[in-house]
Short mmCIF file of C-alpha atoms in Angstrom, two decimals:
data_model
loop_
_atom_site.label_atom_id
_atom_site.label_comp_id
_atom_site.label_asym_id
_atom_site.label_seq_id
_atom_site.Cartn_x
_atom_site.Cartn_y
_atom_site.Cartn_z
CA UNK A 1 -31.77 139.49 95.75
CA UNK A 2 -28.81 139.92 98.15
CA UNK A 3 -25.38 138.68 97.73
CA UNK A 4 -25.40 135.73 100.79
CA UNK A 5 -22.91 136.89 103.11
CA UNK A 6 -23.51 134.38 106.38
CA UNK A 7 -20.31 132.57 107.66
CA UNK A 8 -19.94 129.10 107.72
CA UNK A 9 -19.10 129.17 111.53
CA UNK A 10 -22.63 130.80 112.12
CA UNK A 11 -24.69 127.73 113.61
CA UNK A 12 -27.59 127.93 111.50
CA UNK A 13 -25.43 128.36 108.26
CA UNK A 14 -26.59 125.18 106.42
CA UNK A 15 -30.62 126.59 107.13
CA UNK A 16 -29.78 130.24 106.34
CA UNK A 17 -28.14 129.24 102.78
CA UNK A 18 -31.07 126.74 101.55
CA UNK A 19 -33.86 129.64 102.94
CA UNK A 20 -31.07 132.11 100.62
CA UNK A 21 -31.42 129.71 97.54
CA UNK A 22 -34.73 129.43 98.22
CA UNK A 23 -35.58 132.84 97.59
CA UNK A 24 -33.42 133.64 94.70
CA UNK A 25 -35.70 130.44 92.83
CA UNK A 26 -38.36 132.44 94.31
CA UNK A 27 -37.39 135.51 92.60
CA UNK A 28 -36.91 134.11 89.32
CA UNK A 29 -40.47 132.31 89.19
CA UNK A 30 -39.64 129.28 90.04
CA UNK A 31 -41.70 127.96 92.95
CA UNK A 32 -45.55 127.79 93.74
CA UNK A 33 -46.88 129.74 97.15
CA UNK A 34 -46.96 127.39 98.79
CA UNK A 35 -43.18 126.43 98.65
CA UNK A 36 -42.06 128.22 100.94
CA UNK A 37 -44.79 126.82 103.53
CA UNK A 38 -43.29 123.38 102.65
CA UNK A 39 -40.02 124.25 103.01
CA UNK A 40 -40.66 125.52 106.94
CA UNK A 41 -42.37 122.31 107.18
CA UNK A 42 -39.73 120.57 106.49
CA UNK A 43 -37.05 122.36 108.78
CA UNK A 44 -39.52 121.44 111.89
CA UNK A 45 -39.13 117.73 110.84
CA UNK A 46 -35.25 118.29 110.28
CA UNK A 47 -35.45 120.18 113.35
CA UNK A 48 -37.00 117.19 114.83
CA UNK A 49 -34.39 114.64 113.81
CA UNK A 50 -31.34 116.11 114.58
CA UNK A 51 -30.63 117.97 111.31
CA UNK A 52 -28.37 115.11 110.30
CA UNK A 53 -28.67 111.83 108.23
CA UNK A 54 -29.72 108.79 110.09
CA UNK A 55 -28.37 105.24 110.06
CA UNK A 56 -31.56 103.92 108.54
CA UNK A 57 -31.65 106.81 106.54
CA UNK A 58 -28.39 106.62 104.65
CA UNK A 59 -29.48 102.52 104.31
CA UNK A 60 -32.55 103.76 102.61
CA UNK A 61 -30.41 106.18 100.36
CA UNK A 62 -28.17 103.65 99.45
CA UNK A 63 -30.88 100.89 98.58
CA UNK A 64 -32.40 103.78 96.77
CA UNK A 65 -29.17 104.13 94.46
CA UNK A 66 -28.98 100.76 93.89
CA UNK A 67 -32.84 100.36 92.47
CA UNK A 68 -31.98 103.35 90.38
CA UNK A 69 -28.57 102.09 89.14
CA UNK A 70 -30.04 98.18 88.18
CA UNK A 71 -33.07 99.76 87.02
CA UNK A 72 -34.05 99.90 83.21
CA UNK A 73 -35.45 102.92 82.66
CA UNK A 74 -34.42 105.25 85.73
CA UNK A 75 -35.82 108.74 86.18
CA UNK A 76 -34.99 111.60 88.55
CA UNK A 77 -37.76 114.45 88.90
CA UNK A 78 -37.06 117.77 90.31
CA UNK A 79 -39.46 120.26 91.41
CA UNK A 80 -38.83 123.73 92.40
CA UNK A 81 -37.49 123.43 95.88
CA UNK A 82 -35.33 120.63 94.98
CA UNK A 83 -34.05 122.58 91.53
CA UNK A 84 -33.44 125.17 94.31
CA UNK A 85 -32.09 122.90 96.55
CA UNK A 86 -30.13 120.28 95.10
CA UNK A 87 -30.19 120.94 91.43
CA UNK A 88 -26.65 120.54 90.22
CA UNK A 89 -26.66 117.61 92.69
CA UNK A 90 -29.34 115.48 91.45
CA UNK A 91 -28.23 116.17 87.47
CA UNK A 92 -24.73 114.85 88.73
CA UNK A 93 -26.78 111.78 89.95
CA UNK A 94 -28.77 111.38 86.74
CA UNK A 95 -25.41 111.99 84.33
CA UNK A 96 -23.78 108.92 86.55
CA UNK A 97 -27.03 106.71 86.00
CA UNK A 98 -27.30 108.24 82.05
CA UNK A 99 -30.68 108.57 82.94
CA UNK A 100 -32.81 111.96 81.92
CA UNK A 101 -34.46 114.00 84.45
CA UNK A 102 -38.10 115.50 84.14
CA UNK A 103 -39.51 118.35 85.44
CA UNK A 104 -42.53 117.45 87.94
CA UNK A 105 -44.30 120.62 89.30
CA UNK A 106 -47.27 119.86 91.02
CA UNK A 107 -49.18 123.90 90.68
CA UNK A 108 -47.78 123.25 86.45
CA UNK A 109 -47.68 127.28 84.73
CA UNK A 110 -45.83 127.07 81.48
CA UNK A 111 -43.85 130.34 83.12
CA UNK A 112 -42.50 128.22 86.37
CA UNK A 113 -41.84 125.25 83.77
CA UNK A 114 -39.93 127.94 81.75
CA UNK A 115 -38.15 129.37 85.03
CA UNK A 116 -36.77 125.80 85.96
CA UNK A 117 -36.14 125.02 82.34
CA UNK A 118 -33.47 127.60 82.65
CA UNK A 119 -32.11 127.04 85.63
CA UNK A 120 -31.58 123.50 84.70
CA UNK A 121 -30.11 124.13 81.65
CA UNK A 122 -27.43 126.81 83.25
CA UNK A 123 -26.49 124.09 85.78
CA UNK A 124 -25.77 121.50 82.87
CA UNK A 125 -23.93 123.89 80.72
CA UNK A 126 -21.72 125.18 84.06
CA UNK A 127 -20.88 121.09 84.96
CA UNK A 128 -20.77 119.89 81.70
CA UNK A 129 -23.58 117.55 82.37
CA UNK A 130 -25.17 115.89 79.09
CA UNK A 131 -28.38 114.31 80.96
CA UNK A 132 -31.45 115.07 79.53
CA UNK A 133 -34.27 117.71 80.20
CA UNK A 134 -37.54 116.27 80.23
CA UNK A 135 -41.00 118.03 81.05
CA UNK A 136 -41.62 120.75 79.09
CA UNK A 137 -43.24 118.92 76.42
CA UNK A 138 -45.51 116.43 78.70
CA UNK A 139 -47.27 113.65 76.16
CA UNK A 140 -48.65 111.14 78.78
CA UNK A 141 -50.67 111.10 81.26
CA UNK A 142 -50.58 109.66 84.88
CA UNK A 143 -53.69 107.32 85.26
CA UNK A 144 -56.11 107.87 88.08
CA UNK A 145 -54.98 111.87 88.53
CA UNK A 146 -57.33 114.89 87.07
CA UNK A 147 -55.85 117.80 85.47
CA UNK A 148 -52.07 119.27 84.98
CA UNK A 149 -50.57 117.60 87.94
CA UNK A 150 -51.34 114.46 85.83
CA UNK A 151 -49.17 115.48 82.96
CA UNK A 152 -46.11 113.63 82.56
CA UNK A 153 -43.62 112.61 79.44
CA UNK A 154 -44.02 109.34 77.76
CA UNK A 155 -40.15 109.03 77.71
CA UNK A 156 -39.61 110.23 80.78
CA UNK A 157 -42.00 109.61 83.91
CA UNK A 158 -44.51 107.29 82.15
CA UNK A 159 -42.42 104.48 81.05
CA UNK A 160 -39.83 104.42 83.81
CA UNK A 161 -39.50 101.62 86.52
CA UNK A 162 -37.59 102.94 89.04
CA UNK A 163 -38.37 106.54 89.96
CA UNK A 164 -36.81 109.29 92.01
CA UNK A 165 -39.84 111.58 93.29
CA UNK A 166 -37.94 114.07 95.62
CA UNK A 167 -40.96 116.07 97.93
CA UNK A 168 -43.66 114.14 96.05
CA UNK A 169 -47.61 114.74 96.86
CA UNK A 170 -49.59 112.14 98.34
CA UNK A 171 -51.82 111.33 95.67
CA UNK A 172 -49.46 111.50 93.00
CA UNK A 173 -47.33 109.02 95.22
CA UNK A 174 -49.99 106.65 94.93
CA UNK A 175 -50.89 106.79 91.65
CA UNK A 176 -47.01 106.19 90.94
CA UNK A 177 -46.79 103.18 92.55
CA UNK A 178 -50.31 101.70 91.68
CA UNK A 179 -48.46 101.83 87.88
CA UNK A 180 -45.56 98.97 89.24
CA UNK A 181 -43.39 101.72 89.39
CA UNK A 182 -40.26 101.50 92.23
CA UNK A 183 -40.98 105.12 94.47
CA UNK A 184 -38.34 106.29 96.19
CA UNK A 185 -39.40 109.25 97.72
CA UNK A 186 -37.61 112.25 100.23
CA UNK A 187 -39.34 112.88 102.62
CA UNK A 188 -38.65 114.67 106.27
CA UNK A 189 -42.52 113.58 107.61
CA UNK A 190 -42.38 109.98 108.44
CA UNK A 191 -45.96 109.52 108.72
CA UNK A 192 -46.74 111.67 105.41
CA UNK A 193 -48.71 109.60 102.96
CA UNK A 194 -46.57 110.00 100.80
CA UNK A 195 -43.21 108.05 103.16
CA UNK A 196 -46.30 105.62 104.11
CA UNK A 197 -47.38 104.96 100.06
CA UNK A 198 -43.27 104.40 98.85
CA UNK A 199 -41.54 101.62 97.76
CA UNK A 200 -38.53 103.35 99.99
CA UNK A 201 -39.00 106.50 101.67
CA UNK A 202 -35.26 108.67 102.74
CA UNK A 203 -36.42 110.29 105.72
CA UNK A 204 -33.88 112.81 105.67
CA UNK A 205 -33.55 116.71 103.78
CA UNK A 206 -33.25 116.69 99.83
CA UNK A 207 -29.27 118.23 100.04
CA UNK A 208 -28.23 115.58 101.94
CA UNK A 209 -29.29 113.08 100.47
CA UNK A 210 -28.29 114.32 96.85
CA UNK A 211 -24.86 114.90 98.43
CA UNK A 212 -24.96 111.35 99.96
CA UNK A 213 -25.79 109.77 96.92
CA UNK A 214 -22.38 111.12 95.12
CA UNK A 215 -20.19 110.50 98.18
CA UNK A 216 -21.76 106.52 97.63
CA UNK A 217 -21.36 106.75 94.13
CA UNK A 218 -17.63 107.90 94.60
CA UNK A 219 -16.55 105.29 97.10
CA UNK A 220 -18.60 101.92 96.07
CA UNK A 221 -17.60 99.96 93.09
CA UNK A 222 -21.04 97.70 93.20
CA UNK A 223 -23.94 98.82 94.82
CA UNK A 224 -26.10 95.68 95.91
CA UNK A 225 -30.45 95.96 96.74
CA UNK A 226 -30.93 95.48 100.04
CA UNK A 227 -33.57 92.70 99.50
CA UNK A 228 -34.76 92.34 103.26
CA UNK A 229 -35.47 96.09 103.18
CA UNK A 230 -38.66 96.74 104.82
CA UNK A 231 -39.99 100.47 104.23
CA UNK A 232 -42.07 99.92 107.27
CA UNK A 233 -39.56 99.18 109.34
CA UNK A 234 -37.27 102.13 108.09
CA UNK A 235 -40.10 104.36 108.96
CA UNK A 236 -40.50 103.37 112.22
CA UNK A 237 -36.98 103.80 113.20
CA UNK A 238 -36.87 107.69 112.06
CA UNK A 239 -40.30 107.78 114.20
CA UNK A 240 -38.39 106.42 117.46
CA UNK A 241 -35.78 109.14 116.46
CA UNK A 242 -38.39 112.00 116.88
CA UNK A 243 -39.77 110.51 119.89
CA UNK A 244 -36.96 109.84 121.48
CA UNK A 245 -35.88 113.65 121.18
CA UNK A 246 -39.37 115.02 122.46
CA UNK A 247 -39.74 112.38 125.77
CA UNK B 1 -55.12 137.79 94.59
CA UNK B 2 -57.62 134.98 94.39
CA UNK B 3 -60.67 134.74 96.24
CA UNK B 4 -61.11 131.98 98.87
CA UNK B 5 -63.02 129.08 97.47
CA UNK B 6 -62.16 126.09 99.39
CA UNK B 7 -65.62 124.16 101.08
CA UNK B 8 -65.60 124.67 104.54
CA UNK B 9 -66.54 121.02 104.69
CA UNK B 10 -62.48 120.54 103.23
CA UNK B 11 -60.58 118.87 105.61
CA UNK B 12 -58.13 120.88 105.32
CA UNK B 13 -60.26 124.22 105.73
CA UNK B 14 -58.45 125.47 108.27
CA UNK B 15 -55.38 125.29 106.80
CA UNK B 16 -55.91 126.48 103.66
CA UNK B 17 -57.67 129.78 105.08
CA UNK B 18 -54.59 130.84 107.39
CA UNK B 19 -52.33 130.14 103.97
CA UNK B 20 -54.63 132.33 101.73
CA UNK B 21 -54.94 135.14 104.62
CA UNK B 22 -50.62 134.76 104.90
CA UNK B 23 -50.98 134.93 101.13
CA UNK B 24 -52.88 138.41 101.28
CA UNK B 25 -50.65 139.76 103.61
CA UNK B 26 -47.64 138.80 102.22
CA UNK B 27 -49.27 141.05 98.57
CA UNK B 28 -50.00 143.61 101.21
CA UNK B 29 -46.41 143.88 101.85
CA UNK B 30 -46.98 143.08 105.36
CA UNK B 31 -44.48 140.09 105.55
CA UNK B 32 -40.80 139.29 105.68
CA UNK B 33 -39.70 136.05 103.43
CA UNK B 34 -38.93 134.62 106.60
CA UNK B 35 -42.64 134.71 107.18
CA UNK B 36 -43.95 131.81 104.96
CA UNK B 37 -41.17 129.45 105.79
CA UNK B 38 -41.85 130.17 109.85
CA UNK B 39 -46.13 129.42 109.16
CA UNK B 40 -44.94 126.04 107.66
CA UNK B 41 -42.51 125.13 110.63
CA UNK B 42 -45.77 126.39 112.67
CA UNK B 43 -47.96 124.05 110.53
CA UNK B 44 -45.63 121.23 111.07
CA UNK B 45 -45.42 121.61 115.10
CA UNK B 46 -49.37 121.89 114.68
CA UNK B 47 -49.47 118.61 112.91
CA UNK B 48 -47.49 116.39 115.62
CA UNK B 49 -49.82 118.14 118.10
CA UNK B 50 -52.95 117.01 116.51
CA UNK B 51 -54.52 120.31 115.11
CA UNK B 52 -56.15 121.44 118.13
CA UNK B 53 -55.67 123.50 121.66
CA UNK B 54 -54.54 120.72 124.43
CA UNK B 55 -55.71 120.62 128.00
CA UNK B 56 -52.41 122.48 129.21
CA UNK B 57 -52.55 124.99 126.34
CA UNK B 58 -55.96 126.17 127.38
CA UNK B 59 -55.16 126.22 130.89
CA UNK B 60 -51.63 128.25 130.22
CA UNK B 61 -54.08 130.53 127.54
CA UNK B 62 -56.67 131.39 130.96
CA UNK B 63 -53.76 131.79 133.28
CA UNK B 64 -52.13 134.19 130.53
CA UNK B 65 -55.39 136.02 130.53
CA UNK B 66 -55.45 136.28 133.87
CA UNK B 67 -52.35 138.20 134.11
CA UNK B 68 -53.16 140.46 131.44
CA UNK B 69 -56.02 141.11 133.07
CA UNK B 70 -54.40 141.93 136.58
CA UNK B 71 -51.44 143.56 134.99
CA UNK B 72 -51.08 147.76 135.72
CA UNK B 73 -49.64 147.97 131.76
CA UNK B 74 -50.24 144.59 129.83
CA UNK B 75 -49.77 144.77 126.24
CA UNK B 76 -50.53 142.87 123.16
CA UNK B 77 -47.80 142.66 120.57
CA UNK B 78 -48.48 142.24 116.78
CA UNK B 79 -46.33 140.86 114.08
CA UNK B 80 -46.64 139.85 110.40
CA UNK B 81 -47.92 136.48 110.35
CA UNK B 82 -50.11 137.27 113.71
CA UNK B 83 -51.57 140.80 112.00
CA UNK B 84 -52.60 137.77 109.11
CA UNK B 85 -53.96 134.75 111.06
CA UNK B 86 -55.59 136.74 114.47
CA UNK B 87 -55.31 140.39 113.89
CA UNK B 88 -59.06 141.05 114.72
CA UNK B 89 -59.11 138.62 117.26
CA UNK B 90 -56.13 140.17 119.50
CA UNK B 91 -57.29 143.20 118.70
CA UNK B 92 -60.53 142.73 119.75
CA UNK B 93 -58.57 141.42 123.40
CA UNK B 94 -56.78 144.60 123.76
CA UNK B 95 -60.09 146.17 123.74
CA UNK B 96 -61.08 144.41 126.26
CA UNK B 97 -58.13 144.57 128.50
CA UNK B 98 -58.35 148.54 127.75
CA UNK B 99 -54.35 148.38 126.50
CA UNK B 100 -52.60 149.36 123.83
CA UNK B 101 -50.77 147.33 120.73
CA UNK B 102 -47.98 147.33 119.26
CA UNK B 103 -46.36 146.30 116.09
CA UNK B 104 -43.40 144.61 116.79
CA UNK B 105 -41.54 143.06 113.79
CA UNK B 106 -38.33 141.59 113.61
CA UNK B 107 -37.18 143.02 109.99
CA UNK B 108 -38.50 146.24 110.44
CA UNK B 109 -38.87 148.04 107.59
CA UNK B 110 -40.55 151.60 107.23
CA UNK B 111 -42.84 150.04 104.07
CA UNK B 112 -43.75 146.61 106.34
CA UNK B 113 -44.82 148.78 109.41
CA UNK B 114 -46.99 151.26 107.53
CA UNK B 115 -48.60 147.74 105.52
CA UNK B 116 -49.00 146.33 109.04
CA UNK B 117 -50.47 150.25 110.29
CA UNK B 118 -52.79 150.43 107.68
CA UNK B 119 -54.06 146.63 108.13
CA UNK B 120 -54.80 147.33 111.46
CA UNK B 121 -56.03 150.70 111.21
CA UNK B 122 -58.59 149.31 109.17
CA UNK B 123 -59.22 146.30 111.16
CA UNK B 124 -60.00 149.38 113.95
CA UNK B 125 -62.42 151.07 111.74
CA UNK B 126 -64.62 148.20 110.76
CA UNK B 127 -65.08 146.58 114.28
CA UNK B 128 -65.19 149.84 116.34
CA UNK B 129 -62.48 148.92 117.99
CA UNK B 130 -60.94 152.00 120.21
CA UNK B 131 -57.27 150.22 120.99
CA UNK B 132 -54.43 152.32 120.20
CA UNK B 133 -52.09 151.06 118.35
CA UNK B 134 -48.59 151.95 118.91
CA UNK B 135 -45.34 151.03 117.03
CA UNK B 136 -44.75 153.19 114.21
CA UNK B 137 -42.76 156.10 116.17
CA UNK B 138 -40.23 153.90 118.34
CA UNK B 139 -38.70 155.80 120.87
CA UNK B 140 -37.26 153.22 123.83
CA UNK B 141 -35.01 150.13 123.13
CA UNK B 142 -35.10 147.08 124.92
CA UNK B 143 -31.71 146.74 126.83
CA UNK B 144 -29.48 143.75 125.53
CA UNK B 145 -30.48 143.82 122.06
CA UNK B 146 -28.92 145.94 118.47
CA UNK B 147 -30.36 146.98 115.82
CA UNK B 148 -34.04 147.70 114.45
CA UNK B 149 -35.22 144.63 116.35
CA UNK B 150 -34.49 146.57 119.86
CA UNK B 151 -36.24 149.35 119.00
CA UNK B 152 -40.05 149.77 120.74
CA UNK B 153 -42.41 152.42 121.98
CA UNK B 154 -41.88 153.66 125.67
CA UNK B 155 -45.65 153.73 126.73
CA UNK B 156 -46.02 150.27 125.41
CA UNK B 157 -43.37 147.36 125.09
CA UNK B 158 -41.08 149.37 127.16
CA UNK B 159 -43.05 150.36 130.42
CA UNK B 160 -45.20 147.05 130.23
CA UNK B 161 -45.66 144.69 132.96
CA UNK B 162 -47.19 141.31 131.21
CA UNK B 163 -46.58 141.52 127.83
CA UNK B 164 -48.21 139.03 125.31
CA UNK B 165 -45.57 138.54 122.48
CA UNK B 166 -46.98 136.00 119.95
CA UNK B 167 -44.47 133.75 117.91
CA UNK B 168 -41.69 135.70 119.25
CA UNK B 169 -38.14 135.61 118.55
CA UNK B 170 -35.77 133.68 121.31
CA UNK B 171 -33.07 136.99 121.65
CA UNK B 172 -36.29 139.27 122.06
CA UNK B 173 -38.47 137.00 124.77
CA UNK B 174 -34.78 137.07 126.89
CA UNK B 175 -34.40 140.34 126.25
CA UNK B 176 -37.53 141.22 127.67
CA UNK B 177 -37.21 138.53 130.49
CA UNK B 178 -34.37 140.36 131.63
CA UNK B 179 -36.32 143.64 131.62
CA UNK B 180 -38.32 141.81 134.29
CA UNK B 181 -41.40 141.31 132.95
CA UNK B 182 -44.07 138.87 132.62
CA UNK B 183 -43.29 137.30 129.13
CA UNK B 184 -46.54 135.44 127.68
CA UNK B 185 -45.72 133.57 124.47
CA UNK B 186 -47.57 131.59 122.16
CA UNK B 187 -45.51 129.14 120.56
CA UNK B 188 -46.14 125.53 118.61
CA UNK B 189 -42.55 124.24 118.94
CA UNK B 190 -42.42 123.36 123.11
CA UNK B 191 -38.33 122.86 122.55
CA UNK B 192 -38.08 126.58 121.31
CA UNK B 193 -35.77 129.05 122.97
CA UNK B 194 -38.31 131.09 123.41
CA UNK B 195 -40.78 128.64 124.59
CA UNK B 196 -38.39 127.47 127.35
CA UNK B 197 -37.75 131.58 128.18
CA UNK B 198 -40.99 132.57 128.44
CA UNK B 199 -42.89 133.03 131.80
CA UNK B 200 -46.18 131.21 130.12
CA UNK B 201 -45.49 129.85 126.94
CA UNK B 202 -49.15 128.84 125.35
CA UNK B 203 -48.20 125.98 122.76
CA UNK B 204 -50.39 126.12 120.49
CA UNK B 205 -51.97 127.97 117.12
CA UNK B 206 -52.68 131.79 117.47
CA UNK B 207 -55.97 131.96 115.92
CA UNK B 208 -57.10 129.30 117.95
CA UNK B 209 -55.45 130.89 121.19
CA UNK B 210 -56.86 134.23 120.34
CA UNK B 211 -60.51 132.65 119.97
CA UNK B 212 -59.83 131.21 122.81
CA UNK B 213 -59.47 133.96 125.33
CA UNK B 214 -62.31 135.90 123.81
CA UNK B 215 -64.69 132.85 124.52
CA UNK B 216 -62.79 133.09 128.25
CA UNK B 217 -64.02 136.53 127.93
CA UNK B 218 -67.47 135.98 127.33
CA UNK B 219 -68.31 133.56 129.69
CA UNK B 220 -66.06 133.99 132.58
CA UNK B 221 -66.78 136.83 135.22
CA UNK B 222 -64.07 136.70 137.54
CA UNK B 223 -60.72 135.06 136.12
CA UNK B 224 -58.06 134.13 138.73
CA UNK B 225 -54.35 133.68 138.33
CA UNK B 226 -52.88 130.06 138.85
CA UNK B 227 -49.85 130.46 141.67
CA UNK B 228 -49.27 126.95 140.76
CA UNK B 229 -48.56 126.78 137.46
CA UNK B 230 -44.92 125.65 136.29
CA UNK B 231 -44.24 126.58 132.71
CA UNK B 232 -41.63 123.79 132.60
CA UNK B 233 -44.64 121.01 133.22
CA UNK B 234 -46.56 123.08 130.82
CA UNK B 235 -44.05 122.44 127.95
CA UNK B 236 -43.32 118.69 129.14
CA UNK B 237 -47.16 118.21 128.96
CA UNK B 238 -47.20 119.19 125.20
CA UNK B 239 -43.75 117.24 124.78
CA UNK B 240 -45.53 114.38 125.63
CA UNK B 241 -48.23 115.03 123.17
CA UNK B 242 -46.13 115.13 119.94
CA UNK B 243 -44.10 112.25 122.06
CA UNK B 244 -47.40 109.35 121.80
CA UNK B 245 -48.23 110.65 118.28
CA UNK B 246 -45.01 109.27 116.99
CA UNK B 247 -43.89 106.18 118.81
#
């Protein structure tokens, strides 16, 4: 894997260094196929939206913080193109909260568990992070899923109440929140089922929002819910975004 | 690599086959790691346009057929992710147009080219297909452009007249704009540079373009150019497509 070597002034720097992270997580096992299929689908939506973080968007982000930060038992998954993404990131976020983290790969190989594993741990050691690691050792299951995308940790995933399911799958989305969990999903597809199943749904790209999260958790002193937030109605204004660009 | 299993009664059949044929090629060698991310920007564009070929697509995909067929030297050009998704199917075209193709990849690479040669070659072989195809021996570059993406073959891209350049790159369709030929592009993103370049941009999925003109084949006898068509309403009509299906 290349050295990256784009300059910040080039226009599509941002896009050129997540597709360069992208493929060094690729290169060391971490991500399915199909990641890299997800990941262009997601710069069309970006694409689609201006590239940049929308009012309602950074409202959701913020409500989002503040679910996670008066929650009980909060929990931040990563999968492999947020580890890739916004790994250091989202452990800052999850050291702030105390709150562990848990692996959550939905094509599970004990290699790409391994392969994240590391890359987590090299991250924590680098920031002197003291979160925990959860996921290689799942012990619960995820009721009303079939097979290893069900597999979760009984510490981790299964007993939280306010989760953080960056890039999540549709199904798994659902079965989330039919367990009375919070969802607060990332996601750049508005109409996805996923955005449509959440409790809040950031309709704007993983980085972002990990690096709007610490900006919020460096200025605020109290974050307060938002308690006439209406994930609905934050959908629909990322929807009149896109349309607005393509009439 | 895994066979393809999905049910063709899936609902997402269609999908699942162009990512498993990507898949091959990319094993083959064939693709850049560009490739993947630009199929799931593709997919995305797809998905706001509803999955299937509009009434302006199919008229720009007849009218682009039309040229081709008029033209003294049309040409097909083949890349990576087209060689994967419609590589019979375009070459079957060429065929019938009685013109050559050419492989014409933006991170050439000696080892990509002879993967793409070979794909084709065989692709030839097992449909008794007589096309030549042309591409491995540049020996013409397209004026305005450096680098291994100018270089092309002088009896094909270079002394063309219509030119059908599939998911091309924005630089390369004004490139060969400027070279004053008729620049047919197939394209799911109606905002692209090179969708706005192009003389007919079709915007919509290869495969489903290339099956397309060979059913125009089959049943038409006589197929006439449109003097009237305006690319610009072209690409508004598709704007306004992805426009309803998200307000």
């Amino acid at each position: 894997m290349g050295e990256f070597t784009a300059d910040k002034s080039h226009p599509r720097y941002e896009s050129l260094l997540k597709r360069h992270n992208l493929e060094i997580a690729a290169s060391r096992g971490m991500l399915a196929d199909s990641a890299l299929i997800a990941h262009g689908r997601g710069e069309a939506f970006d694409y689609l939206l201006g590239e940049k973080t929308s009012e309602n968007a950074f409202l959701a982000t913020k409500n989002a913080l503040a679910h996670l930060s008066a929650a009980k038992r909060p929990i931040i998954t990563i999968n492999g193109n947020t580890a890739a993404l916004a790994g250091k990131e989202l452990m800052q976020i999850a050291n702030y909260l105390n709150c562990p983290v848990e692996i959550n790969i939905f094509y599970r190989t004990d290699d790409r568990i391994s392969a994240m594993l590391k890359h987590l741990e090299d991250i924590k050691q680098e920031h002197g992070i003291t979160t925990t690691i959860l996921g290689e050792s799942p012990d619960a299951k995820i009721p009303g899923l079939e097979g290893p995308r069900a597999k979760c940790c009984h510490e981790g995933i299964f007993s939280s109440d306010v989760i953080l399911v960056p890039l999540e799958d549709g199904d798994r989305c659902e079965a989330l929140v039919n367990m009375g969990k919070t969802v607060i999903v990332v996601d750049l597809n508005p109409l996805s089922r996923s955005a449509k199943m959440a409790s809040i749904t950031i309709v704007d790209e993983i980085s972002r929002v990990a690096d709007n999260m610490l900006k919020i958790i460096e200025n605020e002193d109290n974050l307060e819910i938002d308690i006439g937030f209406i994930n609905n109605h934050n959908l629909q204004q990322s929807l009149n975004i896109i349309a607005s660009n393509y009439s």
